[in-house]
mmCIF file of C-alpha atoms and ligand atoms in Angstrom:
data_model
loop_
_atom_site.group_PDB
_atom_site.id
_atom_site.type_symbol
_atom_site.label_atom_id
_atom_site.label_comp_id
_atom_site.label_asym_id
_atom_site.label_seq_id
_atom_site.Cartn_x
_atom_site.Cartn_y
_atom_site.Cartn_z
ATOM 1 C CA MET A 617 4.759 43.898 54.259
ATOM 2 C CA ASN A 618 7.648 41.411 54.301
ATOM 3 C CA GLU A 619 9.909 41.294 51.271
ATOM 4 C CA ASN A 620 10.368 38.231 49.123
ATOM 5 C CA TYR A 621 13.721 37.124 47.769
ATOM 6 C CA VAL A 622 14.750 35.466 44.528
ATOM 7 C CA VAL A 623 17.613 33.038 44.069
ATOM 8 C CA THR A 624 18.760 31.111 40.996
ATOM 9 C CA VAL A 625 18.488 27.338 41.075
ATOM 10 C CA ASP A 626 22.265 26.872 40.841
ATOM 11 C CA ALA A 627 22.980 29.442 43.540
ATOM 12 C CA LEU A 628 20.468 27.844 45.916
ATOM 13 C CA ALA A 629 21.929 24.379 45.258
ATOM 14 C CA ASP A 630 25.429 25.703 45.920
ATOM 15 C CA PHE A 631 24.322 27.504 49.114
ATOM 16 C CA CYS A 632 22.572 24.408 50.487
ATOM 17 C CA THR A 633 25.504 22.102 49.655
ATOM 18 C CA LYS A 634 27.927 24.414 51.482
ATOM 19 C CA LEU A 635 25.507 24.776 54.384
ATOM 20 C CA PHE A 636 25.305 21.003 54.924
ATOM 21 C CA GLN A 637 29.069 20.750 54.584
ATOM 22 C CA ALA A 638 29.446 23.469 57.230
ATOM 23 C CA TYR A 639 27.499 21.194 59.583
ATOM 24 C CA GLY A 640 29.755 18.233 58.818
ATOM 25 C CA ALA A 641 28.180 16.424 55.848
ATOM 26 C CA ASN A 642 30.700 15.179 53.295
ATOM 27 C CA TYR A 643 30.515 16.745 49.817
ATOM 28 C CA GLU A 644 28.708 13.860 48.063
ATOM 29 C CA LYS A 645 25.994 13.589 50.709
ATOM 30 C CA ALA A 646 25.634 17.371 50.984
ATOM 31 C CA LYS A 647 25.216 17.590 47.198
ATOM 32 C CA ASP A 648 22.594 14.797 46.960
ATOM 33 C CA PHE A 649 20.734 16.295 49.907
ATOM 34 C CA SER A 650 20.791 19.811 48.493
ATOM 35 C CA GLU A 651 19.745 18.603 45.020
ATOM 36 C CA SER A 652 16.600 16.962 46.361
ATOM 37 C CA LEU A 653 15.603 20.061 48.350
ATOM 38 C CA VAL A 654 16.159 22.327 45.366
ATOM 39 C CA LYS A 655 14.126 19.981 43.120
ATOM 40 C CA THR A 656 11.318 20.241 45.657
ATOM 41 C CA GLU A 657 11.537 24.057 45.614
ATOM 42 C CA LEU A 658 11.569 23.997 41.805
ATOM 43 C CA ARG A 659 8.317 22.044 41.800
ATOM 44 C CA GLY A 660 6.800 24.662 44.111
ATOM 45 C CA ILE A 661 6.366 22.251 47.034
ATOM 46 C CA LYS A 662 7.275 24.950 49.557
ATOM 47 C CA SER A 663 6.122 22.898 52.561
ATOM 48 C CA HIS A 664 8.906 20.351 51.930
ATOM 49 C CA GLY A 665 11.672 22.533 50.497
ATOM 50 C CA VAL A 666 14.361 24.592 52.225
ATOM 51 C CA VAL A 667 11.923 25.504 55.007
ATOM 52 C CA ARG A 668 12.715 22.042 56.393
ATOM 53 C CA ILE A 669 16.480 22.532 56.581
ATOM 54 C CA LYS A 670 16.415 23.828 60.139
ATOM 55 C CA ASN A 671 14.798 20.635 61.381
ATOM 56 C CA TYR A 672 17.362 18.476 59.535
ATOM 57 C CA ILE A 673 20.233 20.538 60.943
ATOM 58 C CA ASP A 674 18.779 20.543 64.470
ATOM 59 C CA ARG A 675 18.664 16.757 64.194
ATOM 60 C CA MET A 676 22.220 16.535 62.839
ATOM 61 C CA LYS A 677 23.388 18.678 65.782
ATOM 62 C CA ALA A 678 21.438 16.546 68.279
ATOM 63 C CA GLY A 679 22.987 13.433 66.745
ATOM 64 C CA THR A 680 19.553 12.023 65.869
ATOM 65 C CA ILE A 681 20.430 12.075 62.177
ATOM 66 C CA THR A 682 23.779 10.353 61.822
ATOM 67 C CA LEU A 683 25.769 12.357 59.321
ATOM 68 C CA ASN A 684 27.827 10.477 56.772
ATOM 69 C CA SER A 685 26.543 7.093 57.972
ATOM 70 C CA SER A 686 26.333 4.433 55.295
ATOM 71 C CA SER A 687 23.217 2.479 54.559
ATOM 72 C CA LYS A 688 23.601 -1.266 54.279
ATOM 73 C CA ILE A 689 21.889 -3.889 52.107
ATOM 74 C CA ILE A 690 20.515 -6.516 54.502
ATOM 75 C CA LYS A 691 18.887 -8.860 51.998
ATOM 76 C CA GLU A 692 18.962 -8.934 48.199
ATOM 77 C CA THR A 693 17.634 -10.801 45.180
ATOM 78 C CA PRO A 694 17.879 -9.822 41.488
ATOM 79 C CA THR A 695 14.617 -7.872 41.797
ATOM 80 C CA THR A 696 14.495 -6.820 45.452
ATOM 81 C CA ALA A 697 16.595 -5.340 48.219
ATOM 82 C CA LEU A 698 16.081 -4.512 51.873
ATOM 83 C CA ILE A 699 18.213 -1.590 53.068
ATOM 84 C CA ASP A 700 18.958 -0.476 56.614
ATOM 85 C CA GLY A 701 19.418 3.290 56.377
ATOM 86 C CA ASN A 702 21.446 3.332 59.609
ATOM 87 C CA ASN A 703 19.706 6.580 60.664
ATOM 88 C CA GLY A 704 21.324 8.579 57.855
ATOM 89 C CA LEU A 705 19.881 11.491 55.874
ATOM 90 C CA GLY A 706 16.528 10.382 54.405
ATOM 91 C CA MET A 707 17.122 12.095 51.089
ATOM 92 C CA VAL A 708 20.573 10.593 50.633
ATOM 93 C CA ILE A 709 19.307 7.084 51.470
ATOM 94 C CA SER A 710 16.361 7.562 49.092
ATOM 95 C CA LYS A 711 18.679 8.593 46.281
ATOM 96 C CA GLU A 712 20.697 5.370 46.763
ATOM 97 C CA ALA A 713 17.527 3.262 46.955
ATOM 98 C CA VAL A 714 16.134 4.817 43.756
ATOM 99 C CA ARG A 715 19.381 4.121 41.869
ATOM 100 C CA LEU A 716 19.297 0.495 43.057
ATOM 101 C CA ALA A 717 15.604 -0.008 42.178
ATOM 102 C CA ARG A 718 16.183 1.406 38.677
ATOM 103 C CA ARG A 719 19.276 -0.734 38.123
ATOM 104 C CA LYS A 720 17.366 -3.876 39.090
ATOM 105 C CA ALA A 721 14.446 -2.889 36.858
ATOM 106 C CA GLU A 722 16.817 -2.237 33.919
ATOM 107 C CA GLU A 723 18.272 -5.727 34.406
ATOM 108 C CA SER A 724 15.217 -7.748 35.457
ATOM 109 C CA GLY A 725 12.136 -5.712 34.551
ATOM 110 C CA VAL A 726 11.241 -4.712 38.078
ATOM 111 C CA GLY A 727 13.146 -3.380 41.067
ATOM 112 C CA ILE A 728 11.708 -3.073 44.571
ATOM 113 C CA VAL A 729 13.697 -1.563 47.402
ATOM 114 C CA SER A 730 12.404 -1.509 50.937
ATOM 115 C CA VAL A 731 14.149 0.756 53.457
ATOM 116 C CA ARG A 732 14.056 0.914 57.263
ATOM 117 C CA ASN A 733 15.800 3.198 59.782
ATOM 118 C CA SER A 734 15.794 6.157 57.425
ATOM 119 C CA ASN A 735 14.686 9.760 58.067
ATOM 120 C CA HIS A 736 12.224 12.206 56.470
ATOM 121 C CA PHE A 737 12.591 11.988 52.660
ATOM 122 C CA GLY A 738 10.662 15.169 51.781
ATOM 123 C CA ALA A 739 8.278 15.199 48.834
ATOM 124 C CA ALA A 740 7.417 11.695 47.580
ATOM 125 C CA GLY A 741 7.003 13.050 44.047
ATOM 126 C CA ILE A 742 10.667 13.782 43.487
ATOM 127 C CA TRP A 743 11.485 10.118 44.160
ATOM 128 C CA GLY A 744 8.550 8.893 42.048
ATOM 129 C CA GLU A 745 9.849 10.984 39.174
ATOM 130 C CA GLU A 746 13.443 9.816 39.599
ATOM 131 C CA LEU A 747 12.281 6.189 39.702
ATOM 132 C CA ALA A 748 10.295 6.717 36.508
ATOM 133 C CA GLY A 749 12.919 8.579 34.471
ATOM 134 C CA ASN A 750 11.780 8.353 30.865
ATOM 135 C CA ASN A 751 11.244 4.593 30.644
ATOM 136 C CA MET A 752 9.718 3.236 33.853
ATOM 137 C CA ILE A 753 6.736 3.488 36.123
ATOM 138 C CA GLY A 754 7.895 4.726 39.519
ATOM 139 C CA ILE A 755 6.047 4.063 42.751
ATOM 140 C CA CYS A 756 7.226 5.109 46.192
ATOM 141 C CA ALA A 757 5.868 5.686 49.679
ATOM 142 C CA THR A 758 7.037 6.510 53.168
ATOM 143 C CA ASN A 759 5.559 6.167 56.607
ATOM 144 C CA SER A 760 5.935 8.830 59.281
ATOM 145 C CA GLU A 761 5.062 9.556 62.892
ATOM 146 C CA PRO A 762 1.321 9.321 63.611
ATOM 147 C CA ILE A 763 -0.553 12.460 62.594
ATOM 148 C CA VAL A 764 -3.728 11.309 60.816
ATOM 149 C CA SER A 765 -6.775 10.344 62.867
ATOM 150 C CA ALA A 766 -8.988 7.381 62.016
ATOM 151 C CA PRO A 767 -12.321 8.535 60.498
ATOM 152 C CA VAL A 768 -14.096 8.380 63.879
ATOM 153 C CA GLY A 769 -10.979 8.858 66.008
ATOM 154 C CA LYS A 770 -9.879 11.904 68.024
ATOM 155 C CA THR A 771 -6.182 11.061 68.398
ATOM 156 C CA ARG A 772 -3.362 10.568 65.951
ATOM 157 C CA ALA A 773 -3.486 7.037 64.560
ATOM 158 C CA LEU A 774 -0.903 6.702 61.756
ATOM 159 C CA GLY A 775 1.296 8.839 59.501
ATOM 160 C CA SER A 776 -0.023 10.735 56.502
ATOM 161 C CA ASN A 777 2.155 8.252 54.594
ATOM 162 C CA PRO A 778 2.572 10.078 51.266
ATOM 163 C CA PHE A 779 3.099 8.181 48.052
ATOM 164 C CA SER A 780 3.850 8.967 44.444
ATOM 165 C CA ILE A 781 3.036 7.136 41.222
ATOM 166 C CA ALA A 782 4.946 8.628 38.305
ATOM 167 C CA VAL A 783 4.659 7.723 34.624
ATOM 168 C CA PRO A 784 6.526 9.279 31.679
ATOM 169 C CA ALA A 785 4.616 10.716 28.734
ATOM 170 C CA ASN A 786 6.087 11.530 25.341
ATOM 171 C CA LYS A 787 5.243 15.172 24.512
ATOM 172 C CA TYR A 788 4.107 16.149 27.996
ATOM 173 C CA PRO A 789 5.789 16.302 31.411
ATOM 174 C CA THR A 790 5.603 13.183 33.576
ATOM 175 C CA VAL A 791 2.246 12.254 35.079
ATOM 176 C CA ASN A 792 2.948 12.253 38.795
ATOM 177 C CA LEU A 793 0.403 11.779 41.528
ATOM 178 C CA ASP A 794 2.173 12.916 44.709
ATOM 179 C CA ILE A 795 -0.124 12.992 47.713
ATOM 180 C CA SER A 796 -0.319 12.269 51.397
ATOM 181 C CA ASN A 797 -3.446 10.724 52.864
ATOM 182 C CA GLY A 798 -4.422 13.554 55.161
ATOM 183 C CA VAL A 799 -6.712 16.332 54.019
ATOM 184 C CA MET A 800 -3.559 18.478 53.762
ATOM 185 C CA ALA A 801 0.125 18.258 54.666
ATOM 186 C CA LEU A 802 1.241 19.592 58.069
ATOM 187 C CA GLY A 803 3.666 21.993 56.365
ATOM 188 C CA LYS A 804 0.717 23.778 54.749
ATOM 189 C CA ILE A 805 -0.331 25.108 58.159
ATOM 190 C CA TYR A 806 2.589 27.563 57.804
ATOM 191 C CA GLU A 807 1.085 28.698 54.499
ATOM 192 C CA TYR A 808 -2.317 29.295 56.143
ATOM 193 C CA ARG A 809 -0.604 31.277 58.891
ATOM 194 C CA ARG A 810 1.477 33.236 56.382
ATOM 195 C CA LEU A 811 -1.588 34.114 54.297
ATOM 196 C CA GLY A 812 -3.851 34.760 57.329
ATOM 197 C CA LYS A 813 -6.422 32.222 56.106
ATOM 198 C CA GLU A 814 -8.679 29.775 58.001
ATOM 199 C CA PHE A 815 -8.467 26.025 57.300
ATOM 200 C CA PRO A 816 -11.285 24.476 55.260
ATOM 201 C CA GLU A 817 -13.953 22.849 57.483
ATOM 202 C CA GLY A 818 -13.194 19.241 58.384
ATOM 203 C CA SER A 819 -9.459 19.343 57.714
ATOM 204 C CA TRP A 820 -7.941 19.501 61.212
ATOM 205 C CA LEU A 821 -8.675 18.615 64.848
ATOM 206 C CA ASP A 822 -6.957 20.629 67.584
ATOM 207 C CA LYS A 823 -4.750 18.860 70.117
ATOM 208 C CA GLU A 824 -7.824 17.924 72.198
ATOM 209 C CA GLY A 825 -9.434 16.205 69.216
ATOM 210 C CA THR A 826 -11.984 18.970 68.515
ATOM 211 C CA PRO A 827 -12.547 20.112 64.893
ATOM 212 C CA THR A 828 -11.006 23.546 64.207
ATOM 213 C CA THR A 829 -10.495 25.970 61.312
ATOM 214 C CA ASN A 830 -8.023 28.185 63.245
ATOM 215 C CA PRO A 831 -4.366 27.702 62.131
ATOM 216 C CA HIS A 832 -3.266 29.290 65.437
ATOM 217 C CA ALA A 833 -5.370 26.983 67.669
ATOM 218 C CA ASN A 834 -2.169 25.379 68.999
ATOM 219 C CA GLU A 835 1.433 24.730 67.996
ATOM 220 C CA VAL A 836 1.751 23.555 64.377
ATOM 221 C CA ALA A 837 3.179 20.221 65.534
ATOM 222 C CA GLU A 838 0.144 19.584 67.806
ATOM 223 C CA PHE A 839 -2.628 19.569 65.187
ATOM 224 C CA ILE A 840 -4.343 16.262 64.348
ATOM 225 C CA MET A 841 -4.972 15.742 60.646
ATOM 226 C CA ARG A 842 -8.144 14.239 59.242
ATOM 227 C CA PRO A 843 -7.783 11.559 56.539
ATOM 228 C CA PHE A 844 -8.900 12.646 53.051
ATOM 229 C CA GLY A 845 -12.074 10.943 51.850
ATOM 230 C CA MET A 846 -12.498 9.506 55.372
ATOM 231 C CA HIS A 847 -12.278 5.660 55.183
ATOM 232 C CA LYS A 848 -10.653 5.826 51.716
ATOM 233 C CA GLY A 849 -7.697 8.025 52.682
ATOM 234 C CA PHE A 850 -7.401 6.221 55.986
ATOM 235 C CA GLY A 851 -7.436 2.853 54.205
ATOM 236 C CA ILE A 852 -4.610 4.007 51.912
ATOM 237 C CA THR A 853 -2.586 5.216 54.904
ATOM 238 C CA VAL A 854 -2.971 1.802 56.577
ATOM 239 C CA MET A 855 -1.824 0.047 53.395
ATOM 240 C CA MET A 856 1.163 2.409 52.955
ATOM 241 C CA GLU A 857 2.186 1.658 56.556
ATOM 242 C CA ILE A 858 2.247 -2.033 55.579
ATOM 243 C CA LEU A 859 4.161 -1.445 52.297
ATOM 244 C CA THR A 860 6.775 0.620 54.145
ATOM 245 C CA ALA A 861 7.310 -0.211 57.836
ATOM 246 C CA ILE A 862 5.768 -3.662 58.113
ATOM 247 C CA LEU A 863 7.500 -4.941 54.947
ATOM 248 C CA ALA A 864 10.870 -3.444 55.956
ATOM 249 C CA ASP A 865 10.539 -4.642 59.585
ATOM 250 C CA GLY A 866 10.905 -1.004 60.625
ATOM 251 C CA ALA A 867 9.212 1.079 63.313
ATOM 252 C CA PHE A 868 5.490 1.608 62.727
ATOM 253 C CA GLY A 869 3.006 4.275 63.841
ATOM 254 C CA PRO A 870 3.181 4.744 67.628
ATOM 255 C CA GLU A 871 6.813 3.572 67.747
ATOM 256 C CA ILE A 872 7.920 6.695 65.832
ATOM 257 C CA PRO A 873 8.680 9.845 67.866
ATOM 258 C CA SER A 874 7.784 13.304 66.544
ATOM 259 C CA VAL A 875 10.106 14.732 63.914
ATOM 260 C CA TYR A 876 9.675 18.264 65.330
ATOM 261 C CA ARG A 877 9.055 17.814 69.047
ATOM 262 C CA ASP A 878 11.380 14.896 69.830
ATOM 263 C CA ILE A 879 14.567 16.294 68.296
ATOM 264 C CA ASP A 880 16.620 14.233 70.753
ATOM 265 C CA LYS A 881 15.093 10.929 69.607
ATOM 266 C CA PRO A 882 15.721 9.181 66.254
ATOM 267 C CA ASN A 883 12.843 9.276 63.764
ATOM 268 C CA PRO A 884 13.278 5.790 62.257
ATOM 269 C CA ILE A 885 10.935 5.719 59.306
ATOM 270 C CA SER A 886 10.644 3.312 56.391
ATOM 271 C CA HIS A 887 10.234 3.762 52.642
ATOM 272 C CA PHE A 888 9.146 1.718 49.639
ATOM 273 C CA PHE A 889 10.557 2.252 46.122
ATOM 274 C CA MET A 890 9.505 0.373 43.005
ATOM 275 C CA ALA A 891 10.521 0.763 39.376
ATOM 276 C CA ILE A 892 8.734 -1.133 36.586
ATOM 277 C CA LYS A 893 10.369 -1.242 33.161
ATOM 278 C CA ILE A 894 7.695 -0.379 30.621
ATOM 279 C CA GLU A 895 9.379 -2.200 27.728
ATOM 280 C CA CYS A 896 8.712 -5.512 29.511
ATOM 281 C CA PHE A 897 5.045 -4.930 28.684
ATOM 282 C CA ARG A 898 4.945 -2.951 25.455
ATOM 283 C CA ASP A 899 6.947 -0.715 23.148
ATOM 284 C CA LEU A 900 8.069 2.311 25.151
ATOM 285 C CA HIS A 901 7.224 4.886 22.495
ATOM 286 C CA ASP A 902 3.737 3.382 22.002
ATOM 287 C CA PHE A 903 3.181 3.513 25.748
ATOM 288 C CA THR A 904 4.311 7.112 26.245
ATOM 289 C CA SER A 905 2.332 8.194 23.152
ATOM 290 C CA LYS A 906 -0.761 6.562 24.614
ATOM 291 C CA VAL A 907 -0.135 8.477 27.858
ATOM 292 C CA ASP A 908 -0.103 11.635 25.688
ATOM 293 C CA THR A 909 -3.466 10.560 24.251
ATOM 294 C CA LEU A 910 -4.853 10.130 27.759
ATOM 295 C CA ILE A 911 -3.566 13.592 28.737
ATOM 296 C CA GLU A 912 -5.109 15.160 25.628
ATOM 297 C CA TYR A 913 -8.394 13.420 26.381
ATOM 298 C CA LEU A 914 -8.337 14.861 29.931
ATOM 299 C CA HIS A 915 -7.542 18.317 28.573
ATOM 300 C CA SER A 916 -10.460 18.108 26.144
ATOM 301 C CA LEU A 917 -13.075 17.349 28.793
ATOM 302 C CA PRO A 918 -15.866 19.897 29.266
ATOM 303 C CA VAL A 919 -15.561 21.955 32.479
ATOM 304 C CA GLN A 920 -18.096 23.512 34.834
ATOM 305 C CA GLU A 921 -16.584 27.001 34.761
ATOM 306 C CA GLU A 922 -15.372 28.916 31.728
ATOM 307 C CA GLY A 923 -11.603 29.517 31.683
ATOM 308 C CA LYS A 924 -10.841 26.362 33.690
ATOM 309 C CA ARG A 925 -9.230 23.216 32.309
ATOM 310 C CA VAL A 926 -8.962 19.649 33.561
ATOM 311 C CA LEU A 927 -5.379 19.124 34.726
ATOM 312 C CA TYR A 928 -3.545 15.850 35.087
ATOM 313 C CA PRO A 929 -1.541 14.893 38.223
ATOM 314 C CA GLY A 930 1.918 16.489 38.091
ATOM 315 C CA GLU A 931 0.925 19.129 35.537
ATOM 316 C CA ILE A 932 0.925 22.039 37.979
ATOM 317 C CA GLU A 933 4.324 21.117 39.426
ATOM 318 C CA ALA A 934 5.844 20.694 35.945
ATOM 319 C CA LYS A 935 4.644 24.158 34.930
ATOM 320 C CA VAL A 936 5.866 25.760 38.159
ATOM 321 C CA SER A 937 9.197 23.973 37.713
ATOM 322 C CA GLU A 938 9.641 25.456 34.257
ATOM 323 C CA GLN A 939 8.839 28.965 35.537
ATOM 324 C CA ASN A 940 11.108 28.659 38.579
ATOM 325 C CA ASP A 941 13.931 27.297 36.476
ATOM 326 C CA LYS A 942 13.681 30.365 34.251
ATOM 327 C CA ASN A 943 12.932 33.092 36.795
ATOM 328 C CA GLY A 944 14.567 31.767 39.953
ATOM 329 C CA ILE A 945 13.087 30.436 43.173
ATOM 330 C CA ILE A 946 11.175 32.853 45.365
ATOM 331 C CA LEU A 947 11.695 32.584 49.112
ATOM 332 C CA SER A 948 10.078 34.551 51.929
ATOM 333 C CA GLU A 949 12.120 36.955 54.055
ATOM 334 C CA GLU A 950 11.576 34.626 57.017
ATOM 335 C CA VAL A 951 13.031 31.608 55.221
ATOM 336 C CA VAL A 952 16.007 33.588 53.853
ATOM 337 C CA LYS A 953 16.754 34.937 57.334
ATOM 338 C CA GLU A 954 16.624 31.420 58.773
ATOM 339 C CA LEU A 955 18.985 30.103 56.064
ATOM 340 C CA LEU A 956 21.481 32.938 56.615
ATOM 341 C CA ASP A 957 21.298 32.518 60.409
ATOM 342 C CA MET A 958 22.041 28.806 60.061
ATOM 343 C CA ALA A 959 24.926 29.594 57.722
ATOM 344 C CA ASN A 960 26.384 32.042 60.266
ATOM 345 C CA LEU A 961 25.946 29.650 63.161
ATOM 346 C CA GLY A 962 27.594 26.852 61.187
ATOM 347 C CA GLY A 963 30.545 29.107 60.375
ATOM 348 C CA MET A 964 29.883 28.964 56.626
ATOM 349 C CA GLU A 965 31.687 31.633 54.655
ATOM 350 C CA ILE A 966 29.389 33.751 52.494
ATOM 351 C CA SER A 967 31.159 36.356 50.400
ATOM 352 C CA ASP A 968 28.008 37.487 48.546
ATOM 353 C CA SER A 969 24.502 36.525 49.581
ATOM 354 C CA PRO A 970 22.856 34.653 46.677
ATOM 355 C CA PHE A 971 19.440 35.981 47.728
ATOM 356 C CA GLU A 972 18.250 39.165 46.029
ATOM 357 C CA VAL A 973 15.179 41.184 46.924
ATOM 358 C CA ALA A 974 12.474 40.126 44.456
ATOM 359 C CA PRO A 975 10.556 42.722 42.446
ATOM 360 C CA ASN A 976 7.324 43.807 44.204
ATOM 361 C CA ASN A 977 5.010 42.066 41.772
ATOM 362 C CA ILE A 978 6.573 38.649 42.362
ATOM 363 C CA VAL A 979 4.678 36.475 44.819
ATOM 364 C CA ILE A 980 5.411 33.061 46.267
ATOM 365 C CA ASN A 981 3.470 30.274 44.548
ATOM 366 C CA SER A 982 1.127 29.054 47.210
ATOM 367 C CA GLN A 983 0.232 25.392 47.697
ATOM 368 C CA ILE A 984 -3.150 26.280 49.236
HETATM 369 N N1 NAD B 2384 7.637 13.086 53.811
HETATM 370 C C1 NAD B 2384 6.511 13.235 54.446
HETATM 371 O O1 NAD B 2384 6.352 12.731 55.548
HETATM 372 C C2 NAD B 2384 5.368 13.991 53.796
HETATM 373 C C3 NAD B 2384 4.146 14.057 54.478
HETATM 374 C C4 NAD B 2384 3.087 14.710 53.854
HETATM 375 C C5 NAD B 2384 3.239 15.278 52.606
HETATM 376 N N2 NAD B 2384 4.446 15.205 51.969
HETATM 377 C C6 NAD B 2384 4.622 15.832 50.651
HETATM 378 O O2 NAD B 2384 3.946 17.087 50.648
HETATM 379 C C7 NAD B 2384 3.481 17.389 49.336
HETATM 380 C C8 NAD B 2384 2.033 17.825 49.382
HETATM 381 O O3 NAD B 2384 1.212 16.721 49.757
HETATM 382 P P1 NAD B 2384 -0.380 16.885 49.745
HETATM 383 O O4 NAD B 2384 -0.972 15.648 50.274
HETATM 384 O O5 NAD B 2384 -0.714 18.166 50.410
HETATM 385 O O6 NAD B 2384 -0.653 16.978 48.190
HETATM 386 P P2 NAD B 2384 -1.675 17.946 47.409
HETATM 387 O O7 NAD B 2384 -3.008 17.881 48.041
HETATM 388 O O8 NAD B 2384 -1.011 19.282 47.248
HETATM 389 O O9 NAD B 2384 -1.785 17.219 45.995
HETATM 390 C C9 NAD B 2384 -0.688 17.244 45.114
HETATM 391 C C10 NAD B 2384 -0.989 16.320 43.959
HETATM 392 O O10 NAD B 2384 -2.254 16.625 43.386
HETATM 393 C C11 NAD B 2384 -2.070 17.052 42.022
HETATM 394 N N3 NAD B 2384 -3.022 18.140 41.770
HETATM 395 C C12 NAD B 2384 -3.152 19.292 42.483
HETATM 396 N N4 NAD B 2384 -4.129 20.042 41.960
HETATM 397 C C13 NAD B 2384 -4.619 19.358 40.892
HETATM 398 C C14 NAD B 2384 -5.658 19.614 39.950
HETATM 399 N N5 NAD B 2384 -6.381 20.728 39.983
HETATM 400 N N6 NAD B 2384 -5.905 18.694 38.998
HETATM 401 C C15 NAD B 2384 -5.167 17.550 38.939
HETATM 402 N N7 NAD B 2384 -4.179 17.241 39.816
HETATM 403 C C16 NAD B 2384 -3.923 18.141 40.776
HETATM 404 C C17 NAD B 2384 -0.640 17.521 41.937
HETATM 405 O O11 NAD B 2384 -0.163 17.493 40.607
HETATM 406 C C18 NAD B 2384 0.049 16.497 42.844
HETATM 407 O O12 NAD B 2384 0.234 15.272 42.209
HETATM 408 C C19 NAD B 2384 3.748 16.144 48.514
HETATM 409 O O13 NAD B 2384 4.937 16.360 47.803
HETATM 410 C C20 NAD B 2384 3.960 15.041 49.538
HETATM 411 O O14 NAD B 2384 4.806 13.999 49.099
HETATM 412 C C21 NAD B 2384 5.513 14.579 52.536
#
């Protein structure tokens, strides 16, 4: 059996910052980039954490992510801004856009920032939560290359276009719905492979458009995702495409090459960020206390199976975050090897590896 490794949050952040610097990112960008990946790992969203670094670095090396480029505000009003990301790092651009949306919302009650020509921004939920902070409602979305089929379709129609709606509570961690509109994220295929499990019926089509439950039916990047809830998930994906690419005058659906297969082509995606200042509507403490009441109501609901409990969106990730913060982040041997290989190839100096073999009873939190 493969070993798992454990790494502290600070050590992983430091490793990732130095890794991006080794590939040419300046310190500020490397730090913002690394922080967002580590936050994603903390929340247990393994499919969008450090496992993605290789793709980002392959793109930096191919010149299809322009390192250290600066995004530019194209159009601005007191409550809105349109940013051209200039093909920079998606997570760095998103961080800037979130700061701008929050500043506008602090000043004018609402801040909406639309972004084009960005790159993959990872887990929507980390941006939703940053937009929300402890006093706002945060909403964000991204488009992506086509991967989701239409309900009756057998080809890829549009991206899975994940979005997050995040709302602060008072006593409880932030309510944060962070979902894509496919039955499951592409990155989870690696989890099915790792755990030797079959996909649930109806979740994927193979590259020919035939339903399959076999995670090895073809290359990971070739699967075609079904929309969740058929016309409902598909409808949301269409609307997220409009809120992101069409609003930002960015590339939409078929105009976006594959993030994994077309390393030599830019992946110009668009994002949408919105912050709404709660105090413009009601007293902040009253609002967050009422969110607590809603959470407590959900927790009190009768359940079908003894020992289960109704959870609210974001609750699982908040709990996992607390555990990971305390015990360290667990990474598979495969991921650690890939990180160390990239560090070596980039000429990064590592005096002591920050990754320690995890005790046998520690397992990786699975997203499936
Ligand atoms: N950037 C991209 O292109 C891209 C594409 C797809 C997915 N993603 C990211 O991948 C991650 C996973 O996406 P997904 O669509 O597989 O999400 P998912 O199906 O894992 O759902 C996650 C959401 O559901 C909530 N949830 C889970 N179990 C729950 C329960 N029992 N009760 C109540 N709420 C529950 C979670 O708190 C969270 O808000 C997300 O972070 C998403 O943003 C990114």
